[in-house]
């Protein structure tokens, strides 16, 4: 089964790209073939994967063009270490694309249309979405099979996650998505056990989500080494292979692997 995983959050700095990159590498280590798709105009995946900024025709924007011929602009990542991860880059051109999606008759379905008409052979496709609930995340929602929600353990971020759930339930009805994309779970990110509010929310959030039948994965701890690794264009696996934070991704990666 091919999994299309949308990493969605309506808060900036929630750890979407960090989660996307490390899940990609973790699944690739398990010999699954992974494609990363950057739906963010800021193009964070380009930095995190150590790639040079692309020309517009070499971004996801080309895939969403009505004349797309099936030549996916996929660039291999971390080729000195692994051979089964590729990225379709984003960039500022996606800002224009987002504006055009609103007027397009198939706007919300364009990415799903491309993946249906010109399918990829990857086991896992990860959509790294921008920190909005606008046209680009909506397109990811229509194309994905599963959703994961990274959330900072801060009151404002948790409140924003509640609004994201309202958005999700509204649009799966409005878009008539069948089958409906499944919420794989929430992932608390940047967890600092020394902070009382983090400890409190890390305990209360799973209890609240459990009442809605939503899973909470173990928290991804806060570490400056994530920023250091992304600055080198590497996942933490390659930057600091023995770092204890790598264990934080194991449960969600195993969950994805079991579905595939």
mmCIF file of C-alpha atoms in Angstrom:
data_model
loop_
_atom_site.group_PDB
_atom_site.id
_atom_site.type_symbol
_atom_site.label_atom_id
_atom_site.label_comp_id
_atom_site.label_asym_id
_atom_site.label_seq_id
_atom_site.Cartn_x
_atom_site.Cartn_y
_atom_site.Cartn_z
ATOM 1 C CA UNK A 1 0.000 0.000 0.000
ATOM 2 C CA UNK A 2 1.260 3.476 -0.855
ATOM 3 C CA UNK A 3 0.939 5.938 2.023
ATOM 4 C CA UNK A 4 0.518 9.622 1.263
ATOM 5 C CA UNK A 5 1.183 11.410 4.521
ATOM 6 C CA UNK A 6 0.282 15.087 4.923
ATOM 7 C CA UNK A 7 2.232 16.809 7.713
ATOM 8 C CA UNK A 8 -0.118 19.657 8.581
ATOM 9 C CA UNK A 9 -0.040 22.366 11.233
ATOM 10 C CA UNK A 10 -1.455 25.874 11.246
ATOM 11 C CA UNK A 11 1.344 27.165 13.474
ATOM 12 C CA UNK A 12 4.802 28.224 12.344
ATOM 13 C CA UNK A 13 7.766 26.546 13.981
ATOM 14 C CA UNK A 14 5.782 23.485 15.007
ATOM 15 C CA UNK A 15 8.378 21.072 13.616
ATOM 16 C CA UNK A 16 6.672 20.044 10.347
ATOM 17 C CA UNK A 17 9.822 19.920 8.242
ATOM 18 C CA UNK A 18 11.896 18.328 11.000
ATOM 19 C CA UNK A 19 9.280 15.605 11.342
ATOM 20 C CA UNK A 20 8.987 15.142 7.576
ATOM 21 C CA UNK A 21 12.737 14.795 7.045
ATOM 22 C CA UNK A 22 13.327 12.396 9.915
ATOM 23 C CA UNK A 23 10.370 10.179 9.061
ATOM 24 C CA UNK A 24 11.612 10.044 5.480
ATOM 25 C CA UNK A 25 15.069 8.933 6.547
ATOM 26 C CA UNK A 26 13.772 6.526 9.198
ATOM 27 C CA UNK A 27 11.530 4.755 6.657
ATOM 28 C CA UNK A 28 14.264 4.790 4.041
ATOM 29 C CA UNK A 29 16.557 3.018 6.513
ATOM 30 C CA UNK A 30 13.914 0.305 6.627
ATOM 31 C CA UNK A 31 14.252 -0.038 2.832
ATOM 32 C CA UNK A 32 11.043 1.735 1.865
ATOM 33 C CA UNK A 33 11.149 4.113 -1.075
ATOM 34 C CA UNK A 34 10.227 7.652 0.024
ATOM 35 C CA UNK A 35 9.326 10.859 -1.820
ATOM 36 C CA UNK A 36 9.236 14.219 -0.016
ATOM 37 C CA UNK A 37 7.038 16.935 -1.528
ATOM 38 C CA UNK A 38 7.530 20.508 -0.408
ATOM 39 C CA UNK A 39 4.257 22.448 -0.501
ATOM 40 C CA UNK A 40 5.777 25.356 1.422
ATOM 41 C CA UNK A 41 6.679 28.550 -0.515
ATOM 42 C CA UNK A 42 9.545 29.011 1.952
ATOM 43 C CA UNK A 43 11.128 25.850 0.579
ATOM 44 C CA UNK A 44 12.356 24.594 3.950
ATOM 45 C CA UNK A 45 12.964 21.085 2.634
ATOM 46 C CA UNK A 46 15.560 22.436 0.217
ATOM 47 C CA UNK A 47 17.631 23.634 3.188
ATOM 48 C CA UNK A 48 16.978 20.575 5.342
ATOM 49 C CA UNK A 49 17.991 18.246 2.504
ATOM 50 C CA UNK A 50 21.126 20.179 1.536
ATOM 51 C CA UNK A 51 19.955 21.077 -1.979
ATOM 52 C CA UNK A 52 20.326 24.231 -4.047
ATOM 53 C CA UNK A 53 17.219 26.381 -4.703
ATOM 54 C CA UNK A 54 15.460 25.155 -7.847
ATOM 55 C CA UNK A 55 14.230 26.919 -10.952
ATOM 56 C CA UNK A 56 10.409 27.280 -10.997
ATOM 57 C CA UNK A 57 10.008 24.542 -13.607
ATOM 58 C CA UNK A 58 11.830 22.154 -11.281
ATOM 59 C CA UNK A 59 9.414 22.606 -8.373
ATOM 60 C CA UNK A 60 6.073 21.176 -7.365
ATOM 61 C CA UNK A 61 4.455 24.077 -9.229
ATOM 62 C CA UNK A 62 5.256 22.293 -12.507
ATOM 63 C CA UNK A 63 3.350 19.231 -11.325
ATOM 64 C CA UNK A 64 0.235 21.348 -10.732
ATOM 65 C CA UNK A 65 0.258 22.775 -14.244
ATOM 66 C CA UNK A 66 -2.556 21.652 -16.544
ATOM 67 C CA UNK A 67 0.101 20.602 -19.073
ATOM 68 C CA UNK A 68 2.033 18.358 -16.668
ATOM 69 C CA UNK A 69 3.385 15.441 -18.706
ATOM 70 C CA UNK A 70 4.323 13.092 -15.867
ATOM 71 C CA UNK A 71 7.994 14.067 -15.633
ATOM 72 C CA UNK A 72 8.151 14.454 -11.865
ATOM 73 C CA UNK A 73 10.992 16.843 -10.872
ATOM 74 C CA UNK A 74 12.386 14.555 -8.188
ATOM 75 C CA UNK A 75 15.915 15.139 -6.871
ATOM 76 C CA UNK A 76 17.723 12.391 -4.897
ATOM 77 C CA UNK A 77 18.634 13.252 -1.296
ATOM 78 C CA UNK A 78 21.662 12.264 0.804
ATOM 79 C CA UNK A 79 23.012 10.105 -1.999
ATOM 80 C CA UNK A 80 26.303 9.502 -0.192
ATOM 81 C CA UNK A 81 24.398 7.628 2.483
ATOM 82 C CA UNK A 82 21.143 6.281 1.040
ATOM 83 C CA UNK A 83 19.581 5.751 -2.377
ATOM 84 C CA UNK A 84 15.805 5.627 -1.823
ATOM 85 C CA UNK A 85 14.781 9.186 -0.848
ATOM 86 C CA UNK A 86 13.886 11.917 -3.334
ATOM 87 C CA UNK A 87 12.381 15.383 -3.027
ATOM 88 C CA UNK A 88 10.068 17.471 -5.175
ATOM 89 C CA UNK A 89 11.140 20.955 -4.127
ATOM 90 C CA UNK A 90 9.033 23.976 -3.260
ATOM 91 C CA UNK A 91 9.758 27.693 -3.463
ATOM 92 C CA UNK A 92 8.238 31.127 -3.802
ATOM 93 C CA UNK A 93 6.568 30.145 -7.081
ATOM 94 C CA UNK A 94 4.069 28.232 -4.928
ATOM 95 C CA UNK A 95 2.721 31.561 -3.652
ATOM 96 C CA UNK A 96 1.483 32.267 -7.175
ATOM 97 C CA UNK A 97 0.288 28.673 -7.455
ATOM 98 C CA UNK A 98 -1.786 29.052 -4.279
ATOM 99 C CA UNK A 99 -3.531 32.100 -5.748
ATOM 100 C CA UNK A 100 -4.282 30.220 -8.953
ATOM 101 C CA UNK A 101 -5.666 27.191 -7.098
ATOM 102 C CA UNK A 102 -8.524 29.297 -5.749
ATOM 103 C CA UNK A 103 -9.750 29.994 -9.303
ATOM 104 C CA UNK A 104 -9.040 26.576 -10.816
ATOM 105 C CA UNK A 105 -12.036 24.286 -11.266
ATOM 106 C CA UNK A 106 -10.039 21.359 -9.883
ATOM 107 C CA UNK A 107 -7.859 23.414 -7.550
ATOM 108 C CA UNK A 108 -8.156 21.317 -4.410
ATOM 109 C CA UNK A 109 -7.772 18.083 -6.378
ATOM 110 C CA UNK A 110 -4.826 18.950 -8.654
ATOM 111 C CA UNK A 111 -2.169 17.102 -6.666
ATOM 112 C CA UNK A 112 -4.357 14.032 -6.316
ATOM 113 C CA UNK A 113 -5.108 14.213 -10.049
ATOM 114 C CA UNK A 114 -1.379 14.240 -10.859
ATOM 115 C CA UNK A 115 -0.662 11.311 -8.549
ATOM 116 C CA UNK A 116 -3.570 9.359 -10.029
ATOM 117 C CA UNK A 117 -2.812 10.101 -13.669
ATOM 118 C CA UNK A 118 0.994 9.975 -13.339
ATOM 119 C CA UNK A 119 1.558 7.685 -10.331
ATOM 120 C CA UNK A 120 4.799 7.395 -8.407
ATOM 121 C CA UNK A 121 6.214 4.042 -7.344
ATOM 122 C CA UNK A 122 7.242 5.201 -3.859
ATOM 123 C CA UNK A 123 5.973 3.399 -0.769
ATOM 124 C CA UNK A 124 5.643 6.630 1.194
ATOM 125 C CA UNK A 125 4.961 10.156 -0.074
ATOM 126 C CA UNK A 126 5.245 12.924 2.511
ATOM 127 C CA UNK A 127 3.624 16.327 1.930
ATOM 128 C CA UNK A 128 5.376 19.011 3.988
ATOM 129 C CA UNK A 129 2.724 21.744 4.197
ATOM 130 C CA UNK A 130 3.005 25.460 4.961
ATOM 131 C CA UNK A 131 1.857 26.856 8.321
ATOM 132 C CA UNK A 132 -1.574 27.888 7.068
ATOM 133 C CA UNK A 133 -4.932 26.302 6.384
ATOM 134 C CA UNK A 134 -5.057 27.741 2.877
ATOM 135 C CA UNK A 135 -5.202 26.294 -0.655
ATOM 136 C CA UNK A 136 -1.940 24.321 -0.488
ATOM 137 C CA UNK A 137 -2.731 22.313 2.684
ATOM 138 C CA UNK A 138 -6.262 21.813 1.326
ATOM 139 C CA UNK A 139 -4.737 20.277 -1.797
ATOM 140 C CA UNK A 140 -2.611 18.007 0.400
ATOM 141 C CA UNK A 141 -5.709 16.980 2.350
ATOM 142 C CA UNK A 142 -7.457 15.947 -0.869
ATOM 143 C CA UNK A 143 -4.418 13.936 -2.008
ATOM 144 C CA UNK A 144 -3.348 12.205 1.201
ATOM 145 C CA UNK A 145 -4.300 8.908 2.792
ATOM 146 C CA UNK A 146 -3.108 9.884 6.283
ATOM 147 C CA UNK A 147 -2.435 13.019 8.307
ATOM 148 C CA UNK A 148 -0.020 13.681 11.115
ATOM 149 C CA UNK A 149 -0.190 16.873 13.157
ATOM 150 C CA UNK A 150 2.976 18.190 14.843
ATOM 151 C CA UNK A 151 2.122 20.512 17.707
ATOM 152 C CA UNK A 152 4.233 22.583 20.058
ATOM 153 C CA UNK A 153 3.484 22.104 23.733
ATOM 154 C CA UNK A 154 2.345 25.690 24.174
ATOM 155 C CA UNK A 155 -1.248 26.802 24.941
ATOM 156 C CA UNK A 156 -1.516 28.870 21.750
ATOM 157 C CA UNK A 157 -0.339 25.975 19.568
ATOM 158 C CA UNK A 158 -2.709 23.525 21.227
ATOM 159 C CA UNK A 159 -5.626 25.916 20.649
ATOM 160 C CA UNK A 160 -4.559 26.233 17.012
ATOM 161 C CA UNK A 161 -4.579 22.445 16.699
ATOM 162 C CA UNK A 162 -8.217 22.449 17.798
ATOM 163 C CA UNK A 163 -9.033 24.808 14.936
ATOM 164 C CA UNK A 164 -7.126 22.521 12.585
ATOM 165 C CA UNK A 165 -9.389 19.633 13.577
ATOM 166 C CA UNK A 166 -12.455 21.761 12.815
ATOM 167 C CA UNK A 167 -10.920 22.545 9.409
ATOM 168 C CA UNK A 168 -10.242 18.853 8.790
ATOM 169 C CA UNK A 169 -13.757 17.649 9.616
ATOM 170 C CA UNK A 170 -15.367 20.434 7.603
ATOM 171 C CA UNK A 171 -13.331 19.883 4.459
ATOM 172 C CA UNK A 172 -13.482 16.085 4.320
ATOM 173 C CA UNK A 173 -17.260 16.584 4.087
ATOM 174 C CA UNK A 174 -17.075 19.594 1.767
ATOM 175 C CA UNK A 175 -14.641 17.875 -0.640
ATOM 176 C CA UNK A 176 -16.498 14.549 -0.311
ATOM 177 C CA UNK A 177 -13.268 12.664 0.197
ATOM 178 C CA UNK A 178 -13.732 8.911 -0.110
ATOM 179 C CA UNK A 179 -12.013 7.214 1.508
ATOM 180 C CA UNK A 180 -11.468 9.890 4.112
ATOM 181 C CA UNK A 181 -7.832 10.555 5.013
ATOM 182 C CA UNK A 182 -7.099 9.115 8.439
ATOM 183 C CA UNK A 183 -5.564 11.140 11.236
ATOM 184 C CA UNK A 184 -2.585 8.963 12.101
ATOM 185 C CA UNK A 185 -1.961 11.020 15.218
ATOM 186 C CA UNK A 186 -0.588 14.124 16.872
ATOM 187 C CA UNK A 187 3.131 14.490 17.563
ATOM 188 C CA UNK A 188 4.181 16.877 20.367
ATOM 189 C CA UNK A 189 7.394 18.575 19.243
ATOM 190 C CA UNK A 190 10.207 20.556 20.862
ATOM 191 C CA UNK A 191 9.406 18.998 24.230
ATOM 192 C CA UNK A 192 11.446 20.369 27.131
ATOM 193 C CA UNK A 193 10.786 18.332 30.258
ATOM 194 C CA UNK A 194 12.285 21.109 32.383
ATOM 195 C CA UNK A 195 9.329 23.359 31.535
ATOM 196 C CA UNK A 196 6.240 22.820 33.659
ATOM 197 C CA UNK A 197 3.815 23.841 30.892
ATOM 198 C CA UNK A 198 5.392 21.283 28.556
ATOM 199 C CA UNK A 199 5.059 18.518 31.136
ATOM 200 C CA UNK A 200 1.463 19.483 31.855
ATOM 201 C CA UNK A 201 0.374 19.611 28.210
ATOM 202 C CA UNK A 202 2.280 16.442 27.376
ATOM 203 C CA UNK A 203 0.117 14.689 29.968
ATOM 204 C CA UNK A 204 -3.231 16.359 29.218
ATOM 205 C CA UNK A 205 -3.143 16.431 25.412
ATOM 206 C CA UNK A 206 -3.238 12.624 24.953
ATOM 207 C CA UNK A 207 -6.203 12.372 27.326
ATOM 208 C CA UNK A 208 -8.180 14.982 25.369
ATOM 209 C CA UNK A 209 -7.356 13.464 21.992
ATOM 210 C CA UNK A 210 -8.136 9.949 23.185
ATOM 211 C CA UNK A 211 -11.742 11.017 23.743
ATOM 212 C CA UNK A 212 -11.922 11.783 20.014
ATOM 213 C CA UNK A 213 -10.253 8.529 19.044
ATOM 214 C CA UNK A 214 -7.026 10.277 18.033
ATOM 215 C CA UNK A 215 -3.635 8.870 18.913
ATOM 216 C CA UNK A 216 -0.794 10.866 20.444
ATOM 217 C CA UNK A 217 2.724 9.720 19.625
ATOM 218 C CA UNK A 218 5.676 10.156 21.996
ATOM 219 C CA UNK A 219 7.001 13.713 22.115
ATOM 220 C CA UNK A 220 9.977 14.753 20.021
ATOM 221 C CA UNK A 221 12.377 16.329 22.481
ATOM 222 C CA UNK A 222 13.855 19.786 22.025
ATOM 223 C CA UNK A 223 17.497 19.840 20.963
ATOM 224 C CA UNK A 224 19.739 22.384 19.285
ATOM 225 C CA UNK A 225 21.225 19.494 17.314
ATOM 226 C CA UNK A 226 18.152 19.458 15.053
ATOM 227 C CA UNK A 227 18.965 23.006 13.946
ATOM 228 C CA UNK A 228 22.641 22.099 13.577
ATOM 229 C CA UNK A 229 21.746 19.089 11.445
ATOM 230 C CA UNK A 230 19.381 21.054 9.180
ATOM 231 C CA UNK A 231 22.072 23.686 8.720
ATOM 232 C CA UNK A 232 24.242 20.915 7.287
ATOM 233 C CA UNK A 233 21.402 19.676 5.089
ATOM 234 C CA UNK A 234 21.256 16.369 6.966
ATOM 235 C CA UNK A 235 18.860 14.444 9.192
ATOM 236 C CA UNK A 236 20.042 13.962 12.748
ATOM 237 C CA UNK A 237 20.678 10.304 11.861
ATOM 238 C CA UNK A 238 23.641 11.423 9.763
ATOM 239 C CA UNK A 239 24.701 14.481 11.750
ATOM 240 C CA UNK A 240 24.713 12.794 15.182
ATOM 241 C CA UNK A 241 24.035 9.058 14.674
ATOM 242 C CA UNK A 242 24.128 8.274 18.390
ATOM 243 C CA UNK A 243 21.877 11.130 19.538
ATOM 244 C CA UNK A 244 19.185 9.987 21.969
ATOM 245 C CA UNK A 245 16.455 12.052 20.233
ATOM 246 C CA UNK A 246 16.473 9.620 17.312
ATOM 247 C CA UNK A 247 14.514 7.177 19.464
ATOM 248 C CA UNK A 248 11.620 9.657 19.526
ATOM 249 C CA UNK A 249 10.772 8.893 15.882
ATOM 250 C CA UNK A 250 10.691 5.111 16.216
ATOM 251 C CA UNK A 251 7.032 4.629 17.185
ATOM 252 C CA UNK A 252 5.531 6.772 14.442
ATOM 253 C CA UNK A 253 7.919 5.287 11.888
ATOM 254 C CA UNK A 254 6.914 1.768 12.930
ATOM 255 C CA UNK A 255 3.263 2.739 12.650
ATOM 256 C CA UNK A 256 3.791 3.904 9.057
ATOM 257 C CA UNK A 257 5.830 0.820 8.204
ATOM 258 C CA UNK A 258 3.115 -1.494 9.493
ATOM 259 C CA UNK A 259 0.493 0.197 7.279
ATOM 260 C CA UNK A 260 2.705 -0.027 4.203
#
